[in-house]
Coordinates of C-alpha atoms in Angstrom, one line a residue:
M853 CA 234.9 212.5 -121.8
Q854 CA 231.2 212.3 -122.6
D855 CA 231.9 209.6 -125.2
K856 CA 233.2 207.2 -122.5
G857 CA 231.1 204.1 -122.2
K858 CA 229.5 204.4 -125.6
T859 CA 229.5 201.5 -128.0
K860 CA 231.3 201.5 -131.3
K861 CA 228.1 201.5 -133.2
Q862 CA 226.8 204.5 -131.2
L863 CA 230.0 206.4 -132.0
I864 CA 229.7 205.6 -135.7
N865 CA 226.0 206.6 -136.0
E866 CA 226.1 209.6 -133.6
P867 CA 226.6 212.4 -136.2
I868 CA 223.7 211.2 -138.3
E869 CA 221.3 210.6 -135.4
M870 CA 221.9 214.2 -134.3
H871 CA 220.9 215.6 -137.8
Q872 CA 218.2 213.3 -139.0
S873 CA 215.6 215.9 -137.8
S874 CA 217.2 218.6 -140.1
E875 CA 217.9 216.7 -143.3
S876 CA 216.2 219.3 -145.5
K877 CA 218.5 222.1 -144.1
I878 CA 221.8 220.4 -144.6
D879 CA 223.1 223.1 -146.9
I880 CA 222.3 225.8 -144.4
D881 CA 223.9 223.9 -141.6
L882 CA 227.0 223.3 -143.6
E883 CA 227.2 227.1 -144.3
K884 CA 226.8 227.9 -140.7
G885 CA 229.4 225.3 -139.7
N886 CA 227.1 223.6 -137.2
F887 CA 227.3 220.3 -139.0
R888 CA 231.1 220.6 -139.2
L889 CA 231.3 221.3 -135.5
V890 CA 229.4 218.1 -134.7
V891 CA 231.5 216.1 -137.0
E892 CA 234.7 217.4 -135.4
L893 CA 233.5 216.4 -132.0
V894 CA 233.1 212.7 -133.0
P895 CA 236.1 210.7 -131.9
N896 CA 236.1 208.6 -135.2
A897 CA 237.3 209.5 -138.7
I898 CA 234.4 211.0 -140.7
L899 CA 234.1 211.4 -144.4
M900 CA 231.1 212.7 -146.5
V901 CA 230.9 211.5 -150.1
N902 CA 228.5 212.4 -152.9
Q903 CA 227.0 210.2 -155.5
K904 CA 230.0 210.8 -157.8
G905 CA 232.2 209.2 -155.1
E906 CA 233.9 212.6 -154.3
I907 CA 234.9 213.5 -150.8
I908 CA 233.1 216.7 -149.7
L909 CA 233.8 216.7 -146.0
V910 CA 236.7 215.5 -143.8
N911 CA 237.1 215.8 -140.0
S912 CA 240.4 216.1 -138.2
Q913 CA 240.3 212.4 -137.0
A914 CA 240.3 211.4 -140.7
E915 CA 243.3 213.6 -141.4
K916 CA 245.2 211.8 -138.5
L917 CA 244.0 208.4 -139.6
F918 CA 245.0 208.7 -143.3
G919 CA 247.9 211.1 -143.1
Y920 CA 246.3 213.7 -145.5
N921 CA 245.4 217.3 -145.0
R922 CA 241.7 217.8 -145.6
E923 CA 242.6 220.1 -148.6
E924 CA 244.3 217.1 -150.2
L925 CA 241.2 215.0 -149.8
I926 CA 238.3 217.4 -150.6
G927 CA 237.2 216.9 -154.2
Q928 CA 239.2 213.6 -154.5
S929 CA 237.6 210.3 -155.3
V930 CA 237.1 208.3 -152.1
E931 CA 238.9 205.4 -153.9
I932 CA 242.2 207.3 -153.1
L933 CA 241.7 205.7 -149.7
V934 CA 241.0 202.2 -151.1
P935 CA 243.8 199.7 -151.9
D936 CA 244.2 199.0 -155.6
R937 CA 243.1 195.3 -155.3
F938 CA 239.7 196.4 -153.9
R939 CA 238.9 199.4 -156.1
S940 CA 236.8 197.6 -158.7
K941 CA 234.7 195.9 -156.0
H942 CA 234.4 199.2 -154.1
S943 CA 233.0 200.9 -157.2
E944 CA 230.4 198.3 -157.6
Y945 CA 229.5 198.4 -153.9
S946 CA 229.2 202.2 -154.0
K947 CA 226.8 202.1 -157.0
S948 CA 224.6 199.5 -155.3
F949 CA 224.5 201.6 -152.1
F950 CA 223.1 204.6 -153.8
V951 CA 220.5 202.5 -155.5
N952 CA 219.2 201.5 -152.1
P953 CA 220.6 203.9 -149.6
Q954 CA 220.3 202.5 -146.1
A955 CA 222.3 202.8 -142.9
R956 CA 224.7 199.8 -142.6
L957 CA 227.9 198.6 -141.0
I958 CA 230.5 197.0 -143.1
G959 CA 233.7 195.2 -142.2
M960 CA 232.3 193.1 -139.4
G961 CA 233.0 189.5 -139.9
R962 CA 235.3 190.1 -142.8
D963 CA 238.6 191.9 -143.5
L964 CA 238.1 195.5 -144.8
F965 CA 241.2 197.6 -145.6
A966 CA 241.9 201.3 -146.1
L967 CA 244.9 202.9 -147.6
R968 CA 247.0 205.7 -146.0
K969 CA 248.9 208.4 -147.7
D970 CA 252.2 206.6 -147.0
G971 CA 251.0 203.5 -148.7
S972 CA 250.4 201.5 -145.6
E973 CA 247.1 199.7 -145.0
L974 CA 244.9 199.4 -141.9
H975 CA 242.0 197.2 -140.9
V976 CA 238.8 199.2 -140.6
E977 CA 235.1 198.9 -139.9
I978 CA 232.9 201.6 -141.5
G979 CA 229.4 202.8 -140.7
L980 CA 227.5 204.2 -143.7
N981 CA 224.6 206.5 -143.2
P982 CA 222.7 208.2 -146.1
I983 CA 221.7 211.9 -145.8
K984 CA 219.0 213.4 -148.0
T985 CA 219.8 216.9 -149.2
E986 CA 218.5 219.3 -151.8
E987 CA 221.5 218.2 -154.0
G988 CA 220.6 214.6 -153.6
V989 CA 221.7 211.7 -151.3
L990 CA 225.1 212.0 -149.6
V991 CA 226.7 209.3 -147.6
L992 CA 228.4 209.9 -144.3
A993 CA 231.1 207.3 -143.5
A994 CA 232.3 206.9 -139.9
I995 CA 235.6 204.9 -139.9
V996 CA 237.0 203.0 -137.0
D997 CA 240.7 201.8 -137.1
I998 CA 240.6 198.2 -135.8
T999 CA 244.2 197.3 -136.8
E1000 CA 245.4 196.8 -133.2
R1001 CA 242.3 194.8 -132.4
K1002 CA 242.9 192.6 -135.5
L1003 CA 246.5 192.2 -134.5
A1004 CA 245.5 191.2 -130.9
E1005 CA 242.9 188.7 -132.4
E1006 CA 245.5 187.2 -134.7
M1007 CA 248.0 186.9 -131.8
L1008 CA 245.2 185.3 -129.7
R1009 CA 244.3 182.9 -132.5
E1010 CA 248.0 181.9 -133.1
S1011 CA 248.4 181.4 -129.3
E1012 CA 245.3 179.2 -129.2
E1013 CA 246.5 177.2 -132.2
R1014 CA 249.9 176.7 -130.5
L1015 CA 248.2 175.7 -127.3
Q1016 CA 245.9 173.3 -129.1
A1017 CA 248.9 171.8 -131.0
V1018 CA 250.7 171.2 -127.7
M1019 CA 247.5 169.7 -126.2
D1020 CA 246.9 167.4 -129.2
N1021 CA 250.5 166.2 -129.2
T1022 CA 250.5 165.0 -125.6
T1023 CA 249.6 161.4 -124.7
D1024 CA 247.4 162.7 -121.8
A1025 CA 243.8 163.8 -122.2
I1026 CA 243.4 167.5 -121.4
M1027 CA 240.1 169.2 -120.6
V1028 CA 239.3 172.8 -119.8
Y1029 CA 236.1 173.5 -117.9
D1030 CA 234.4 176.2 -115.8
E1031 CA 233.4 176.1 -112.1
D1032 CA 230.1 174.5 -113.1
G1033 CA 231.9 171.7 -114.9
M1034 CA 230.9 172.9 -118.4
V1035 CA 233.6 171.7 -120.8
I1036 CA 235.1 174.6 -122.8
A1037 CA 237.9 172.7 -124.6
M1038 CA 239.5 169.4 -124.9
N1039 CA 242.3 167.8 -126.9
K1040 CA 242.2 164.8 -129.2
E1041 CA 243.1 162.2 -126.6
A1042 CA 240.2 163.5 -124.4
E1043 CA 237.9 163.2 -127.4
R1044 CA 239.1 159.6 -128.0
L1045 CA 238.4 158.6 -124.4
F1046 CA 235.2 160.4 -123.8
C1047 CA 233.6 161.3 -127.2
S1048 CA 234.6 158.7 -129.8
N1049 CA 231.1 157.3 -130.0
N1050 CA 229.2 160.4 -128.8
K1051 CA 228.3 162.8 -131.6
T1052 CA 227.2 165.5 -129.3
G1053 CA 230.5 165.5 -127.4
L1054 CA 231.1 165.8 -123.7
K1055 CA 229.1 168.8 -122.3
N1056 CA 229.9 168.6 -118.6
I1057 CA 232.7 167.0 -116.6
W1058 CA 230.3 165.6 -114.1
D1059 CA 229.0 163.2 -116.8
V1060 CA 232.2 161.2 -116.5
I1061 CA 232.4 161.1 -112.7
P1062 CA 230.8 158.0 -111.1
L1063 CA 227.9 159.0 -108.7
E1064 CA 229.6 157.7 -105.6
N1065 CA 232.8 159.7 -106.4
R1066 CA 231.1 163.1 -107.0
A1067 CA 231.2 164.3 -103.4
D1068 CA 235.0 163.6 -103.2
F1069 CA 235.6 165.2 -106.6
S1070 CA 233.7 168.3 -105.5
N1071 CA 235.9 168.6 -102.5
I1072 CA 239.0 168.2 -104.8
L1073 CA 237.8 171.1 -107.0
K1074 CA 237.2 173.2 -103.9
S1075 CA 240.6 172.4 -102.5
V1076 CA 242.4 173.2 -105.8
K1077 CA 240.5 176.4 -106.2
E1078 CA 241.8 177.5 -102.8
G1079 CA 245.4 176.9 -103.9
S1080 CA 246.1 173.2 -103.4
R1081 CA 248.1 171.3 -106.0
L1082 CA 246.9 168.0 -107.4
L1083 CA 249.3 165.8 -109.3
D1084 CA 248.7 162.2 -110.5
Y1085 CA 245.7 161.7 -108.2
E1086 CA 244.2 158.3 -108.9
I1087 CA 240.4 158.2 -109.5
E1088 CA 237.9 156.4 -111.7
K1089 CA 236.2 158.0 -114.7
I1090 CA 233.6 156.8 -117.1
I1091 CA 234.8 156.6 -120.7
D1092 CA 232.8 156.7 -123.9
N1093 CA 231.8 153.0 -123.9
G1094 CA 230.4 153.2 -120.4
E1095 CA 233.4 151.4 -118.8
R1096 CA 234.9 152.7 -115.6
I1097 CA 238.6 153.0 -115.8
P1098 CA 241.3 154.1 -113.4
V1099 CA 243.0 157.4 -114.3
G1100 CA 245.7 159.6 -112.8
I1101 CA 244.7 163.3 -112.9
G1102 CA 246.4 166.6 -112.5
L1103 CA 244.3 169.7 -111.8
V1104 CA 245.0 173.4 -111.7
Y1105 CA 242.8 176.5 -111.3
M1106 CA 243.4 179.5 -113.5
T1107 CA 244.0 182.6 -111.3
D1108 CA 243.5 185.0 -114.2
G1109 CA 239.8 185.6 -113.3
S1110 CA 238.5 183.3 -116.0
G1111 CA 237.3 180.8 -113.3
M1112 CA 238.6 177.8 -115.4
F1113 CA 240.0 174.5 -114.4
I1114 CA 242.6 172.7 -116.5
E1115 CA 242.7 168.9 -116.0
T1116 CA 245.1 166.4 -117.4
I1117 CA 243.9 162.8 -117.5
R1118 CA 246.1 159.7 -117.9
D1119 CA 244.8 156.2 -118.5
I1120 CA 246.6 154.1 -115.9
R1121 CA 245.0 150.7 -116.6
E1122 CA 248.4 149.3 -117.7
R1123 CA 250.1 150.9 -114.7
I1124 CA 247.6 149.2 -112.4
K1125 CA 248.1 145.8 -114.1
L1126 CA 251.8 146.1 -113.8
R1127 CA 251.6 147.2 -110.2
N1128 CA 249.4 144.3 -109.3
K1129 CA 251.7 141.9 -111.1
I1130 CA 254.7 143.3 -109.1
V1131 CA 252.7 142.8 -105.9
E1132 CA 251.9 139.2 -106.9
I1133 CA 255.5 138.5 -107.7
E1134 CA 256.7 140.0 -104.4
K1135 CA 254.0 138.1 -102.5
A1136 CA 255.0 134.9 -104.3
Q1137 CA 258.6 135.5 -103.4
V1138 CA 257.8 136.0 -99.7
I1139 CA 255.6 133.0 -99.6
G1140 CA 258.2 130.9 -101.4
K1141 CA 260.9 131.8 -98.9
M1142 CA 258.5 131.1 -96.0
A1143 CA 257.5 127.8 -97.6
E1144 CA 261.1 126.7 -98.1
G1145 CA 262.0 127.7 -94.6
I1146 CA 259.1 125.8 -93.1
A1147 CA 259.7 122.7 -95.2
H1148 CA 263.4 122.5 -94.2
H1149 CA 262.8 123.1 -90.5
M1150 CA 260.0 120.6 -90.3
G1151 CA 261.5 117.9 -92.5
T1152 CA 264.0 116.6 -89.8
P1153 CA 261.5 116.5 -86.9
L1154 CA 258.9 114.7 -89.1
A1155 CA 261.4 112.1 -90.2
S1156 CA 262.5 111.5 -86.6
M1157 CA 258.8 111.1 -85.5
L1158 CA 258.1 108.7 -88.3
L1159 CA 261.2 106.6 -87.4
R1160 CA 260.1 106.3 -83.8
V1161 CA 256.5 105.4 -84.7
Q1162 CA 257.7 102.7 -87.0
M1163 CA 260.1 101.4 -84.4
L1164 CA 257.3 101.2 -81.8
K1165 CA 255.1 99.4 -84.4
E1166 CA 257.9 96.8 -84.8
D1167 CA 258.2 96.4 -81.1
I1168 CA 254.5 95.6 -80.4
N1169 CA 253.7 93.9 -83.7
G1170 CA 251.9 90.6 -83.1
I1171 CA 251.2 91.3 -79.4
P1172 CA 247.3 91.0 -79.0
E1173 CA 247.0 93.2 -76.0
Y1174 CA 248.7 96.1 -77.9
K1175 CA 246.3 95.9 -80.8
K1176 CA 244.6 99.2 -79.9
F1177 CA 248.0 100.9 -79.6
M1178 CA 248.9 99.6 -83.0
E1179 CA 245.8 101.2 -84.5
R1180 CA 246.7 104.5 -82.9
L1181 CA 250.2 104.3 -84.2
D1182 CA 248.9 103.6 -87.7
S1183 CA 246.8 106.8 -87.4
I1184 CA 249.9 108.8 -86.2
E1185 CA 251.9 107.3 -89.1
K1186 CA 249.3 108.4 -91.6
Q1187 CA 249.3 111.9 -90.2
I1188 CA 253.1 112.1 -90.4
F1189 CA 252.9 110.9 -94.1
Y1190 CA 250.4 113.6 -94.7
A1191 CA 252.6 116.3 -93.1
Q1192 CA 255.5 115.1 -95.3
R1193 CA 253.5 115.4 -98.4
V1194 CA 252.6 118.9 -97.4
M1195 CA 256.3 119.7 -96.9
Q1196 CA 257.1 118.2 -100.3
R1197 CA 254.5 120.5 -101.9
L1198 CA 255.9 123.5 -100.0
L1199 CA 259.4 122.7 -101.4
K1200 CA 258.0 122.2 -104.9
F1201 CA 256.2 125.5 -104.7
A1202 CA 259.3 127.3 -103.4
S1203 CA 261.7 125.8 -106.0
K1204 CA 262.1 126.5 -109.6
P1205 CA 261.3 123.7 -112.1
E1206 CA 264.4 121.9 -113.2
N1207 CA 263.4 122.0 -116.9
V1208 CA 264.3 118.3 -117.6
K1209 CA 262.1 118.2 -120.6
R1210 CA 261.7 115.8 -123.5
P1211 CA 258.9 114.8 -126.0
E1212 CA 256.3 113.0 -123.9
K1213 CA 252.9 111.5 -125.0
V1214 CA 250.1 113.1 -123.1
F1215 CA 248.2 109.8 -123.4
Y1216 CA 250.7 107.9 -121.3
L1217 CA 251.0 110.5 -118.6
I1218 CA 247.3 110.6 -118.1
E1219 CA 247.1 106.8 -117.9
E1220 CA 249.9 106.7 -115.3
A1221 CA 248.1 109.3 -113.2
V1222 CA 244.8 107.3 -113.5
D1223 CA 246.7 104.2 -112.3
I1224 CA 247.7 106.1 -109.1
I1225 CA 244.1 107.0 -108.2
K1226 CA 242.3 103.9 -109.3
P1227 CA 242.2 102.3 -105.8
L1228 CA 240.6 105.5 -104.5
L1229 CA 238.0 105.4 -107.3
R1230 CA 236.9 101.9 -106.4
K1231 CA 236.8 102.7 -102.7
E1232 CA 234.7 105.9 -103.2
G1233 CA 232.4 104.3 -105.8
I1234 CA 233.4 106.7 -108.6
E1235 CA 232.9 105.8 -112.2
L1236 CA 235.8 106.6 -114.6
E1237 CA 235.2 107.8 -118.1
L1238 CA 238.2 108.0 -120.4
C1239 CA 238.1 109.5 -123.9
L1240 CA 241.7 110.0 -125.0
G1241 CA 242.5 111.2 -128.5
E1242 CA 245.6 110.8 -130.6
G1243 CA 248.9 110.1 -128.9
V1244 CA 250.3 113.5 -129.5
K1245 CA 253.4 114.6 -127.8
V1246 CA 254.3 117.7 -125.8
W1247 CA 257.7 119.1 -124.7
A1248 CA 257.5 118.4 -121.0
D1249 CA 259.0 117.3 -117.7
S1250 CA 257.0 114.0 -117.3
N1251 CA 257.3 114.0 -113.5
L1252 CA 255.9 117.5 -113.2
L1253 CA 253.0 116.9 -115.5
L1254 CA 252.3 113.6 -113.8
L1255 CA 252.1 115.6 -110.5
V1256 CA 249.7 118.1 -112.1
F1257 CA 247.3 115.5 -113.6
S1258 CA 247.3 113.3 -110.4
D1259 CA 246.7 116.2 -108.1
I1260 CA 243.8 117.5 -110.1
M1261 CA 242.3 114.0 -110.2
M1262 CA 242.7 113.7 -106.5
N1263 CA 240.8 117.0 -106.1
A1264 CA 238.0 115.6 -108.2
V1265 CA 237.8 112.5 -106.0
D1266 CA 237.7 114.6 -102.9
A1267 CA 234.8 116.6 -104.4
M1268 CA 232.7 113.4 -104.8
P1269 CA 232.5 111.9 -101.2
S1270 CA 229.2 110.1 -102.2
G1271 CA 230.4 108.8 -105.5
G1272 CA 230.0 110.2 -109.0
R1273 CA 231.7 110.3 -112.3
L1274 CA 235.3 111.3 -113.3
S1275 CA 235.6 112.2 -117.0
I1276 CA 239.0 112.7 -118.6
T1277 CA 239.2 113.7 -122.3
T1278 CA 241.9 114.9 -124.6
S1279 CA 241.5 116.7 -127.9
N1280 CA 243.6 118.5 -130.5
V1281 CA 242.9 122.3 -130.6
N1282 CA 245.7 123.3 -132.9
P1283 CA 248.4 124.3 -132.1
D1284 CA 247.6 122.8 -128.7
V1285 CA 246.4 119.6 -127.1
Q1286 CA 243.6 120.1 -124.5
V1287 CA 243.1 118.0 -121.5
Q1288 CA 239.8 118.2 -119.7
I1289 CA 239.3 116.7 -116.2
S1290 CA 235.7 116.9 -115.1
D1291 CA 233.8 115.6 -112.0
T1292 CA 230.2 115.6 -110.9
G1293 CA 231.0 116.7 -107.4
I1294 CA 230.0 119.5 -105.1
G1295 CA 231.4 122.3 -107.3
I1296 CA 233.2 125.5 -106.3
P1297 CA 231.3 128.6 -105.1
R1298 CA 231.5 131.4 -107.7
A1299 CA 232.7 133.9 -105.1
V1300 CA 235.9 131.9 -104.5
L1301 CA 236.8 131.0 -108.1
P1302 CA 238.9 134.1 -108.7
F1303 CA 241.2 133.0 -105.8
I1304 CA 241.4 129.3 -106.6
F1305 CA 245.0 129.4 -107.9
D1306 CA 246.3 131.6 -105.0
P1307 CA 248.9 129.9 -102.8
F1308 CA 247.5 128.4 -99.6
F1309 CA 243.9 129.1 -100.7
T1310 CA 241.7 126.0 -100.3
T1311 CA 238.0 125.1 -100.1
K1312 CA 238.7 122.0 -98.1
P1313 CA 238.3 121.6 -94.4
A1314 CA 241.3 122.0 -92.1
G1315 CA 243.7 119.0 -92.4
K1316 CA 242.3 118.0 -95.8
G1317 CA 244.2 120.4 -98.1
T1318 CA 247.0 122.9 -98.1
G1319 CA 245.9 125.1 -101.0
L1320 CA 249.2 124.5 -102.7
G1321 CA 248.1 121.9 -105.3
L1322 CA 246.5 124.2 -107.8
S1323 CA 249.0 127.0 -107.3
V1324 CA 251.9 124.6 -108.0
A1325 CA 249.9 123.1 -111.0
K1326 CA 249.5 126.6 -112.5
R1327 CA 253.2 127.3 -112.1
I1328 CA 254.1 124.1 -113.8
I1329 CA 251.7 124.5 -116.7
L1330 CA 252.9 128.1 -117.3
D1331 CA 256.5 126.8 -117.2
H1332 CA 255.4 124.5 -120.1
N1333 CA 254.0 127.5 -122.0
G1334 CA 250.5 126.2 -121.4
K1335 CA 247.3 127.5 -119.9
I1336 CA 245.0 126.2 -117.1
S1337 CA 241.5 127.3 -116.2
I1338 CA 238.6 126.1 -114.1
E1339 CA 234.9 126.1 -114.8
S1340 CA 232.6 125.2 -112.0
T1341 CA 228.9 125.2 -111.0
E1342 CA 228.1 124.8 -107.3
G1343 CA 226.2 121.5 -106.8
E1344 CA 226.9 120.2 -110.3
G1345 CA 230.6 119.8 -110.7
T1346 CA 233.9 121.1 -111.9
S1347 CA 236.0 121.0 -115.1
V1348 CA 239.7 121.8 -115.2
L1349 CA 241.0 122.7 -118.7
I1350 CA 244.7 122.4 -119.5
R1351 CA 246.2 123.4 -122.9
L1352 CA 249.7 122.5 -123.8
P1353 CA 251.6 123.2 -127.1
I1354 CA 251.9 120.2 -129.3
Y1355 CA 255.5 119.2 -129.8
S1356 CA 257.2 119.6 -133.2
E1357 CA 260.8 119.9 -134.2
E1358 CA 260.3 123.5 -135.2
R1359 CA 258.5 124.3 -131.9
T1360 CA 260.8 122.9 -129.3
L1361 CA 260.0 124.7 -126.1
A1362 CA 263.0 123.8 -124.0

């Protein structure tokens, strides 16, 4: 029991350390049996070999380890215990040892094998210690059987390889880190997300947690350590290029005493996009139903009101004393017309396009829209600048595109209450035709630009706009497989860019 707690190196070297003070009396000690007694007390296999390579001493542990009686080993070459494939190298090594006899440990960091009597082999580590005697230098070999340890190491290595293979074949990023956040291991997906441009790799999990989220994440770690489960928790992390992305994480704490966290990380950017798109679709459906209901319920009362106003106007027309009433009725009539236009837009927004399409020249549609707004241009003192290119055709519903062009031009006029310039140009940007409608008006604040195509969003004062024009325009352009975008600088003006596919027989977009 006295050997408990000693290191392997101490156990290997112990017999020699006990007799280094009596090297000159080794023969006497051997005769008295003192040395043999010490060797027998050592828990490892012990052999003593002379310079000829002959075994001259064996302890009982060596007998057990190799399966020989000591009488079978004494006087034999030590190579009886060396597998055939290693004997030539062993002979060379033995000669070099006696040229420069020094205590050394062999077998650490490489595979060293010994041969049993039954022909089986075992992994060993051997401590060699030279002993000077009157007969010359002898070597005392302390042998440790590490076969079970090697087997355990191999099983651990295979287990780790299997685990790494599983980790590398999952689409999720996986990281293992300790309670301080030091990263111990990660799979290929984690390396791609967090280390693709970082040669030093990710050292600490906190490096990918945004500062403002660290307190929350610390609480999460604490909660998971105390036994809570975390599955698909949405959080932001900083990936290798510095971008912050939404991820869904799962987190477990190892209860084996290792103090390790295992975290799975899934990039959910596409999920978020899809979820937002679904929300937008649902919102549009709700708004569409509301718009359709409002338009239908308001249509009849508005028509009735308009009829009565027009009848009153007919009754008092030409009567001087009712001139003021006539002006008021005119104002009421205009407001009813405005309300009806709003209802028409609501119905247009709620309904699906009829898809009555044919080849149409963009040139003619723009000219027709310009004719509609020309009286307003003269009234507001707005200069018109046209630069229309070739008369290319698009596959379109002419009524819907006319609605889009005229509505955008009307917005431009409204944005220039003190006059200005309206510029309309077309150009071929293969495979599309681009229409640009620009004004020198008040512009749109940058903060509201992202919402400009939302239904019912408007920058105009109450009673001046419904916020349906651009949302309807966008729906129509998308239905024509086109694109629409807006560029604006507050105080300088706005440009609306529309791109539509040029018509060809091979590219009919019905």
